[in-house]
Coordinates of C-alpha atoms in Angstrom, one line a residue:
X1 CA 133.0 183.7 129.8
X2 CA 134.7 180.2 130.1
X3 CA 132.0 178.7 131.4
X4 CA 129.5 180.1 129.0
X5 CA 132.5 178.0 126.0
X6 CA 132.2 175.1 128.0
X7 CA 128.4 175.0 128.1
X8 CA 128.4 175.7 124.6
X9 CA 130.6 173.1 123.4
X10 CA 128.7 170.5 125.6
X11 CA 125.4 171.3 124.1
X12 CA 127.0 170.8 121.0
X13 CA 128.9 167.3 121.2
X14 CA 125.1 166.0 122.9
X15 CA 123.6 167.4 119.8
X16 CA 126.0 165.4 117.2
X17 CA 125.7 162.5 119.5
X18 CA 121.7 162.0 119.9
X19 CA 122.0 162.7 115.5
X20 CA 124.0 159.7 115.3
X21 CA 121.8 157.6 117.3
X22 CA 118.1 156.9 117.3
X23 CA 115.2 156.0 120.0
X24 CA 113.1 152.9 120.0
X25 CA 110.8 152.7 116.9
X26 CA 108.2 150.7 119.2
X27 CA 107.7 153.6 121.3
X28 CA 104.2 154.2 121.8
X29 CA 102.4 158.0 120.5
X30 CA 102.5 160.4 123.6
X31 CA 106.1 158.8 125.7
X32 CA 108.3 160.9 123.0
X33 CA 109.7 161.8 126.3
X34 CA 111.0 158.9 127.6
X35 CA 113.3 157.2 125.5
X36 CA 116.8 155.3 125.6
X37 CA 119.4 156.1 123.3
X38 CA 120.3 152.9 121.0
X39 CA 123.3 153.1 118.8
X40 CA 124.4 150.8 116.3
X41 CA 127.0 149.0 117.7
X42 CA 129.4 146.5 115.0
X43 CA 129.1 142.8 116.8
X44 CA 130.9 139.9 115.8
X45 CA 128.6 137.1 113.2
X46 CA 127.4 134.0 115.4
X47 CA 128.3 131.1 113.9
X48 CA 125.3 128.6 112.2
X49 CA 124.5 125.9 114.9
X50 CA 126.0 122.6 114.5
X51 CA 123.7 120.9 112.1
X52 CA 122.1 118.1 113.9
X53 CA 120.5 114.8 111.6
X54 CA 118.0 113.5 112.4
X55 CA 117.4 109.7 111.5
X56 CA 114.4 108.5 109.3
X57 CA 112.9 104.9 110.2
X58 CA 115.1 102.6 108.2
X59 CA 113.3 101.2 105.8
X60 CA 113.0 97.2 104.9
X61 CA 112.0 94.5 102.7
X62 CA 108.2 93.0 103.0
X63 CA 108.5 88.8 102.1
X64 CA 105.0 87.4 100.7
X65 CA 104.7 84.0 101.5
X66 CA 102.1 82.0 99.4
X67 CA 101.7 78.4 98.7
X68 CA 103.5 77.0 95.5
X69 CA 102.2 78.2 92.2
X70 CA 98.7 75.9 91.5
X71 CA 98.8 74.1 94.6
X72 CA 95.3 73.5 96.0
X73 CA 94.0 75.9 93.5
X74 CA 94.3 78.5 90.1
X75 CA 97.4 80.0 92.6
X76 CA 95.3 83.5 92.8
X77 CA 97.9 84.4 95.9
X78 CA 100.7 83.6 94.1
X79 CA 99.6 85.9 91.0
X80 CA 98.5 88.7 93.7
X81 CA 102.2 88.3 95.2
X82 CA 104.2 88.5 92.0
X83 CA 101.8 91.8 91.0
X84 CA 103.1 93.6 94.2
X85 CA 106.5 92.5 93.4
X86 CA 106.1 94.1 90.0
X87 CA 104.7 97.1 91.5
X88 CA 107.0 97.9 94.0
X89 CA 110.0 96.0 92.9
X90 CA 112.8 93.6 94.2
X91 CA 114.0 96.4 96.5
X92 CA 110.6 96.1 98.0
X93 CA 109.0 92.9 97.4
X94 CA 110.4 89.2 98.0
X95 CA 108.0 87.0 97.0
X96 CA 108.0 83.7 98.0
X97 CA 106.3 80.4 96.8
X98 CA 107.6 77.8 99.4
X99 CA 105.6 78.4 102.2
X100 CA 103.1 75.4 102.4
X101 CA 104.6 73.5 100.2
X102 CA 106.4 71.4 102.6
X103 CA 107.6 71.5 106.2
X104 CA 111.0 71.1 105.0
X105 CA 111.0 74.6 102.8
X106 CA 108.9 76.5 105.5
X107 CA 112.0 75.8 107.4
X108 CA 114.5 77.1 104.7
X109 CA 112.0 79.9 104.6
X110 CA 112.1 80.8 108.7
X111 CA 115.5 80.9 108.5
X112 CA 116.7 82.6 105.5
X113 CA 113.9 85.6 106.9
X114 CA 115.5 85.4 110.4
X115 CA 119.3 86.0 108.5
X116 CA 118.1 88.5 106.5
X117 CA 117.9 92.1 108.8
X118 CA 116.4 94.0 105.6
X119 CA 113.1 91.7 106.0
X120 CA 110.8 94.0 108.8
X121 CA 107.6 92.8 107.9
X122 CA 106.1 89.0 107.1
X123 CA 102.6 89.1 105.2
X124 CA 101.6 85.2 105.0
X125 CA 98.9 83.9 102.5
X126 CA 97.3 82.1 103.1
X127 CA 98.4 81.0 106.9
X128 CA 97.3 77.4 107.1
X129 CA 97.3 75.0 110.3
X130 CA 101.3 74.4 111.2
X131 CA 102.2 78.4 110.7
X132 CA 102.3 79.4 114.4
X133 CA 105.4 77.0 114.9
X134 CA 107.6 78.4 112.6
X135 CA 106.5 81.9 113.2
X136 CA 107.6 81.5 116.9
X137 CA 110.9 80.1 115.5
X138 CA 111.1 84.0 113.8
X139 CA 110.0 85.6 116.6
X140 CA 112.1 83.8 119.6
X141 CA 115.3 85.8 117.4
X142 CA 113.7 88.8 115.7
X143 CA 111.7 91.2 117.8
X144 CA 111.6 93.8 114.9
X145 CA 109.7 92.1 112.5
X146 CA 105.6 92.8 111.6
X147 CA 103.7 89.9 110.6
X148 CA 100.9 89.6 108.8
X149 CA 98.4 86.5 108.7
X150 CA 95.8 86.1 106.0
X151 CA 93.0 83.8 105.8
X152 CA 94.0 82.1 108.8
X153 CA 92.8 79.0 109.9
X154 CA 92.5 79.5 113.6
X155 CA 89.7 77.6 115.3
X156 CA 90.5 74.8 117.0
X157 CA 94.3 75.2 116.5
X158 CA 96.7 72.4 117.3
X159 CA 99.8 71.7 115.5
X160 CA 101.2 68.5 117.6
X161 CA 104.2 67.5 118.5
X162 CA 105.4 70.9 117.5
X163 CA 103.4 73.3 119.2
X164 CA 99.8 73.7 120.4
X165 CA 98.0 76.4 121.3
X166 CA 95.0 77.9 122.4
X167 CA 92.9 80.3 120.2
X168 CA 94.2 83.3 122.3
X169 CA 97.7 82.1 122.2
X170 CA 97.6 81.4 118.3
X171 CA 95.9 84.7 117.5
X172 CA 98.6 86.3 119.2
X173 CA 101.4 84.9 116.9
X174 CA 100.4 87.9 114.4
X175 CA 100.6 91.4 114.5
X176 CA 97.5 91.7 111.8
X177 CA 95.6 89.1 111.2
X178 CA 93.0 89.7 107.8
X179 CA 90.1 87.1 107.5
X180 CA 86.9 87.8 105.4
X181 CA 83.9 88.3 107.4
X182 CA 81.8 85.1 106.2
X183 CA 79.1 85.3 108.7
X184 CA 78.5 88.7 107.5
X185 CA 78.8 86.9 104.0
X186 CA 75.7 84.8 105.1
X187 CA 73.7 88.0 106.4
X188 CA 74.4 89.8 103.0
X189 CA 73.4 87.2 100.7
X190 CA 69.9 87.1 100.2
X191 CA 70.1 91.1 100.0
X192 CA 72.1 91.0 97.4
X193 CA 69.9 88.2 95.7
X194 CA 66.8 90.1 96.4
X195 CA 68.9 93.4 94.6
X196 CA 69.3 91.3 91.7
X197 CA 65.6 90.4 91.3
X198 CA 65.2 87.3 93.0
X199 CA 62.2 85.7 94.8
X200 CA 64.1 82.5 96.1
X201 CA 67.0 81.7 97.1
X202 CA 68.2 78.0 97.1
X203 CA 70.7 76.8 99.3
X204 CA 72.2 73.2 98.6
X205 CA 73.9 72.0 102.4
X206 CA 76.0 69.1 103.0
X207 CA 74.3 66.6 105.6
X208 CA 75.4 63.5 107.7
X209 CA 74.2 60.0 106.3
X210 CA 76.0 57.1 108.6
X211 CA 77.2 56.9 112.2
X212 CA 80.4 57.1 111.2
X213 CA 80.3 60.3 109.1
X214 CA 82.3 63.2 110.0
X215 CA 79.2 64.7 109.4
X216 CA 77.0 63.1 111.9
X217 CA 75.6 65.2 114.6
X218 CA 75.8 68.6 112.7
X219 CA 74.7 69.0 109.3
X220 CA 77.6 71.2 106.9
X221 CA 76.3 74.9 107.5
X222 CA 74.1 74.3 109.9
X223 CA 74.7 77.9 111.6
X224 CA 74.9 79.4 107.8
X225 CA 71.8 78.1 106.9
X226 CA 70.1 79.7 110.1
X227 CA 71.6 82.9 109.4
X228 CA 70.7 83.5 105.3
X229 CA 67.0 81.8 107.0
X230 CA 66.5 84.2 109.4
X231 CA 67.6 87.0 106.9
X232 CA 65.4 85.8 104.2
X233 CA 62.2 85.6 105.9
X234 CA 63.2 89.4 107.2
X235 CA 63.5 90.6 104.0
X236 CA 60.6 88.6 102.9
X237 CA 62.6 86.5 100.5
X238 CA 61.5 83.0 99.6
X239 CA 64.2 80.9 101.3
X240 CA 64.4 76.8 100.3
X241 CA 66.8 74.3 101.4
X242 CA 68.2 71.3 99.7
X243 CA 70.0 68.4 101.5
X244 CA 73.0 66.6 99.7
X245 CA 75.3 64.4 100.9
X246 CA 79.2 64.7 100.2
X247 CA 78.7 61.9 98.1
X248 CA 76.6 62.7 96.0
X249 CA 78.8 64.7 93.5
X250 CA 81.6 63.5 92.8
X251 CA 83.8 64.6 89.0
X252 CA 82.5 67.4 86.6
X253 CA 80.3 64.5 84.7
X254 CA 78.4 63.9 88.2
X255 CA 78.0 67.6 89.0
X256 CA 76.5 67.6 85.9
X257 CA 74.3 65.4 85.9
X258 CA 73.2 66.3 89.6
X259 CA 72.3 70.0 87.7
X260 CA 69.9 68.4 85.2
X261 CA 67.7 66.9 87.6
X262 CA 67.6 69.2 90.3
X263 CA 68.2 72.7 88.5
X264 CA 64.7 72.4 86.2
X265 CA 62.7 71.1 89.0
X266 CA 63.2 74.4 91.2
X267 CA 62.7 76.4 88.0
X268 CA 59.5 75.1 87.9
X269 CA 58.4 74.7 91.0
X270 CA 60.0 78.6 92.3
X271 CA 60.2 80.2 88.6
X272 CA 63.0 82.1 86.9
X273 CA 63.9 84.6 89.1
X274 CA 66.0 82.5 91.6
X275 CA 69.5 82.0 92.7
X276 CA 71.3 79.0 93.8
X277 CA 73.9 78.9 96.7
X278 CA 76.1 75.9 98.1
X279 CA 76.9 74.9 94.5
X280 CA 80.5 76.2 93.5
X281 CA 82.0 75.9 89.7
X282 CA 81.7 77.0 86.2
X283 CA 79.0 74.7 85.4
X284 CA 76.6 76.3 87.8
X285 CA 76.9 79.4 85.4
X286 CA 77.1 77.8 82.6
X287 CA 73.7 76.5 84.1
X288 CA 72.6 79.4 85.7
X289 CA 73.6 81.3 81.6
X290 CA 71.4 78.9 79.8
X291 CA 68.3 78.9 82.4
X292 CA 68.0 82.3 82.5
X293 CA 68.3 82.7 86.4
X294 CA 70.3 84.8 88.9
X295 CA 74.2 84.3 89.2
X296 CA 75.2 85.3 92.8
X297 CA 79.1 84.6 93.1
X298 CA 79.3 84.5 97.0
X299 CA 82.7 82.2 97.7
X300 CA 86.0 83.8 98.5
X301 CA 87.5 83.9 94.9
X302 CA 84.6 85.6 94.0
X303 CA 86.2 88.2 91.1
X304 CA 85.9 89.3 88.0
X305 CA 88.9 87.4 87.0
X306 CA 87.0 84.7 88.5
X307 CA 83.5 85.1 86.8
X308 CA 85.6 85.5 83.4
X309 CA 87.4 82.4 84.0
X310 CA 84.5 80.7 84.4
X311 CA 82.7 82.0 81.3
X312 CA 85.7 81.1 79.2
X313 CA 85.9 77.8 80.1
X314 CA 82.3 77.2 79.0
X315 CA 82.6 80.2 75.5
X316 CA 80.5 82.3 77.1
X317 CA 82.9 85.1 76.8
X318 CA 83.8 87.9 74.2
X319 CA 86.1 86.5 72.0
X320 CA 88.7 89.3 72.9
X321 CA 89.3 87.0 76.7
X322 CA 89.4 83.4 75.2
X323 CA 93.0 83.4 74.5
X324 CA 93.5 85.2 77.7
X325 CA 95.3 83.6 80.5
X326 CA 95.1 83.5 84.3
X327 CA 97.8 85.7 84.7
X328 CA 96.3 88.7 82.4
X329 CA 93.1 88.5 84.2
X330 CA 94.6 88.7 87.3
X331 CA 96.7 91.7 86.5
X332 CA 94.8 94.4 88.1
X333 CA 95.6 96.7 85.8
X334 CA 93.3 95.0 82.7
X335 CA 90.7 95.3 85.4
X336 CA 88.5 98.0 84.5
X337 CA 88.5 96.8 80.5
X338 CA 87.8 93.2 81.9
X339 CA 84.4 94.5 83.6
X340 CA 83.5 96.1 80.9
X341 CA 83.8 92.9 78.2
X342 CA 82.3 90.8 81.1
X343 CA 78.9 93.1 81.2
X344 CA 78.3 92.9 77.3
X345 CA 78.6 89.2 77.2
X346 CA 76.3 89.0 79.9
X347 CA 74.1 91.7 78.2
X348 CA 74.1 89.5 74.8
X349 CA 72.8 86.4 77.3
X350 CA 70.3 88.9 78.9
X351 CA 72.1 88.5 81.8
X352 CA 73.0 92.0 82.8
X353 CA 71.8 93.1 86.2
X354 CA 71.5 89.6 87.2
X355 CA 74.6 88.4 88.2
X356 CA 76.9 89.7 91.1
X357 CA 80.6 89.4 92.3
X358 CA 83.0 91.0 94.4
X359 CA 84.7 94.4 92.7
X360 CA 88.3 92.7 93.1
X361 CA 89.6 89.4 94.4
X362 CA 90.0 88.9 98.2
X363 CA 93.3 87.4 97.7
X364 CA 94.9 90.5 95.8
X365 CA 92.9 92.8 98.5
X366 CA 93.9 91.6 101.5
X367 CA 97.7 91.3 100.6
X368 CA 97.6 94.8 99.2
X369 CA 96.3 96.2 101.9
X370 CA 98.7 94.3 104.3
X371 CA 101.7 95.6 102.3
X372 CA 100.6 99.1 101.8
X373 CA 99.9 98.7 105.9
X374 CA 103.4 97.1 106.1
X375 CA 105.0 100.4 104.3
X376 CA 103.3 102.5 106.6
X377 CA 104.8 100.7 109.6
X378 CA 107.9 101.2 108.1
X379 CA 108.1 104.0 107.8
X380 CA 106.1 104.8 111.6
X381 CA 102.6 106.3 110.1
X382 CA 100.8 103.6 111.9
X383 CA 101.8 102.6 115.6
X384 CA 103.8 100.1 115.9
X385 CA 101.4 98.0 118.2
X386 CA 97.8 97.8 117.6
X387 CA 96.3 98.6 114.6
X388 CA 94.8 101.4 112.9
X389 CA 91.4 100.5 111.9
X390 CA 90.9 104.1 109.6
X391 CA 93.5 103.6 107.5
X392 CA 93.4 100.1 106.9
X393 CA 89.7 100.7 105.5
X394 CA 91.1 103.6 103.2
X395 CA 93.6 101.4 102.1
X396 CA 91.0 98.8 100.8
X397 CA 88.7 101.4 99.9
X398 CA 91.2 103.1 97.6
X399 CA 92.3 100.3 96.2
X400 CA 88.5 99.0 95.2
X401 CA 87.8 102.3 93.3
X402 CA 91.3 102.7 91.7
X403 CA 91.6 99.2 90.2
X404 CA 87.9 98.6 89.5
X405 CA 86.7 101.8 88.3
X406 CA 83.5 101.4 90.3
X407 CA 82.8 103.6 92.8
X408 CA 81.2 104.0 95.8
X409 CA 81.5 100.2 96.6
X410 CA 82.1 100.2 100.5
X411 CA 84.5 97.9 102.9
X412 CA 83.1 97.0 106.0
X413 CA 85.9 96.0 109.1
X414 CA 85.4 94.5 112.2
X415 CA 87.2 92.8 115.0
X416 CA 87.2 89.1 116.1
X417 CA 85.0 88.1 118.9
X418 CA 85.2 84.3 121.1
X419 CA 83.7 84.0 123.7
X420 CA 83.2 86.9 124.8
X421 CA 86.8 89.0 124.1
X422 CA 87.5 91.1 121.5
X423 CA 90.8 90.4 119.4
X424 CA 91.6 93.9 118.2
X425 CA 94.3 92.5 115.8
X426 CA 92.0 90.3 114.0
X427 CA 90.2 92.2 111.6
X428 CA 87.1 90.7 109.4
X429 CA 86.8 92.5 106.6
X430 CA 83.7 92.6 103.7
X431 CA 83.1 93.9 100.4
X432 CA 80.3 95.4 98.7
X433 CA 79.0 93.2 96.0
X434 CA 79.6 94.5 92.2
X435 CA 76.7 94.3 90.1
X436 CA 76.8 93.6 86.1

């Protein structure tokens, strides 16, 4: 009878204990039988992990040089510099107009950069002949600096006493060097005249006249002249060549006057639908305007801030841009409206469709791209050596469409070739042309 108690009360205290615990809700359909017995069991609260911080890439300040305001030119880089500062601001941006102007203040300008530890990236434009020197000044005592070259003036480099170098050596100064792609300029061009419905294209070269001329031996755009040839009589495009000397055109009253003879002579002999090359200025619009012939804007400043420029100078412009300075037109953002007043002027001289530029200024779209590259390097989504082709063509892309309102104009990048190597920090870049 004891026994039978004891039994009794066992069965009972297992009962109350498997109630108060439970089996493993994972258990599969058909192992009800095999089980383990979990009970909740109080345990003490972990404590929250030490928080660990991680540090972001510290960001820095991105100097512009650019030549003095006006020197050499309208000062283009200068305005494209002084936009970016606006844009991004002083925290940003240091713009500064000394380099160029003098050795003495590229000096100051080496110096106070290698001082300052906020400065990480150096875009230069445009890098003449003497930059290497002071650049290796920078570099011998900053290592963590990216520099940026544009328009650099590379071949045949030699900056003596200071320093002299060969083109591999000189190329190497920069981390990124931007150039525009002329030769692929001179393969586009009569293309782009043909698009705009011409039949010939005229090119006016500079050639040698004396034993003594710099020019002897080689006429001016000898290898330029072969390639728009070659291109022409591809395309079948009527492709004539005029010989001047340097000489030969001196102030605006010369140019002139070399315009009246020549201009109405090829109009004659080639007709209306042609376009001249080799010729730079406002009169060759003004020209170009009152002959009724193709426009093709092919030099570096080729713009609409250019093209209006040009047409104000000579009233050939709505009167809404007369009064407008070089500083407004270059502003990006009175791009799009700028276009627009351009294409109905040349529509009231029944120019529209016949005249060409690029979308934006080279200038303004080379040092944006090289600061919105220099961000990006800042803040390590680019590598830090090399460079990254893909984005750098987004960049310009981007920036084309945005700014100009017209899209679906393409930028075309390559990498530098001499003699036989490839300089994969030297990037050529090219624009689509813009048609009015």
């Amino acid at each position: 009878m004891y026994k039978l108690r004891i039994l009794v009360l066992s069965i009972i205290i297992c009962t109350a204990l498997l109630a108060a615990c439970g089996r493993d809700s994972t258990m599969p359909t058909g192992q009800e039988h095999v089980y383990d017995i979990v009970c909740e069991i109080a345990l003490p609260e972990p404590e929250p992990p030490e928080e660990v911080l991680l540090e972001s890439p510290a960001m820095g300040r991105i100097a512009i040089l650019t030549e003095p305001f006006g020197w050499g030119g309208v000062g283009w880089e200068w305005y494209s510099a002084n936009w970016l500062y606006e844009m991004h601001s002083a925290e940003m941006i240091v713009p500064d107009s000394r380099w160029g102007g003098s050795r003495g203040s590229m000096y100051v300008a080496a110096e106070e950069i290698i001082n300052d530890p906020e400065i990480k990236v150096i875009i230069i434009n445009s890098a003449p002949r003497g930059v290497n020197y002071f650049i290796s000044k920078i570099r011998e005592q900053r290592s963590d600096i990216f520099i940026v070259y544009i328009e650099y003036d590379s071949d045949n480099y030699c900056d003596y006493p200071y320093i002299s170098l060969n083109f591999s050596e000189s190329v190497g100064m920069a981390d990124l060097i931007l150039n525009i792609d002329m030769l692929e300029m001179y393969r586009s061009l009569p293309v782009q005249a043909q698009a705009l419905g011409a039949e010939t294209l005229v090119f006016f070269y500079i050639d040698g006249w004396d034993d003594n001329s710099y020019w002897t031996g080689r006429s001016y755009f000898y290898d330029e002249r072969a390639i728009m040839r070659e291109m022409s009589d591809e395309i079948g495009l009527c492709f004539v060549e005029v010989a001047r000397s340097p000489e030969c055109i001196g102030c605006n009253s010369d140019f002139f006057m070399y315009l009246q003879y020549n201009v109405p002579r090829l109009i004659e002999n080639y007709g209306r639908d042609i376009a001249f090359l080799g010729l730079r200025g406002a009169r060759v619009f003004t020209t170009s305007a009152r002959e009724g012939v193709i426009y093709l804007s092919s030099y570096r400043q080729s713009s609409p801030a250019r093209l209006a420029r040009d047409m104000r100078e000579y009233m050939l412009i709505p009167s809404s841009l007369l009064g407008v300075g070089n500083e407004t037109l270059s502003d990006k953002n009175n791009l799009t409206s700028i276009i627009e007043e351009l294409r109905n002027a040349l529509d009231e001289h029944g120019m529209q469709g016949r005249v060409s530029t690029w979308p934006v200024s080279a200038s303004t779209l080379l040092t944006y791209a090289a600061v919105e590259y220099g961000i990006m390097w800042m803040n390590g989504d680019v590598p830090q050596y090399g460079v990254d082709m893909e984005i750098l063509q987004r960049i310009m892309a981007g920036f084309i469409a945005e700014y100009s309102g017209e899209y679906g104009l393409g930028v075309h990048l390559s990498q530098r070739t001499r003699d036989g190597n490839v300089y994969e920090n030297y990037v050529l870049v090219f624009m689509d042309f813009m048609t009015y």
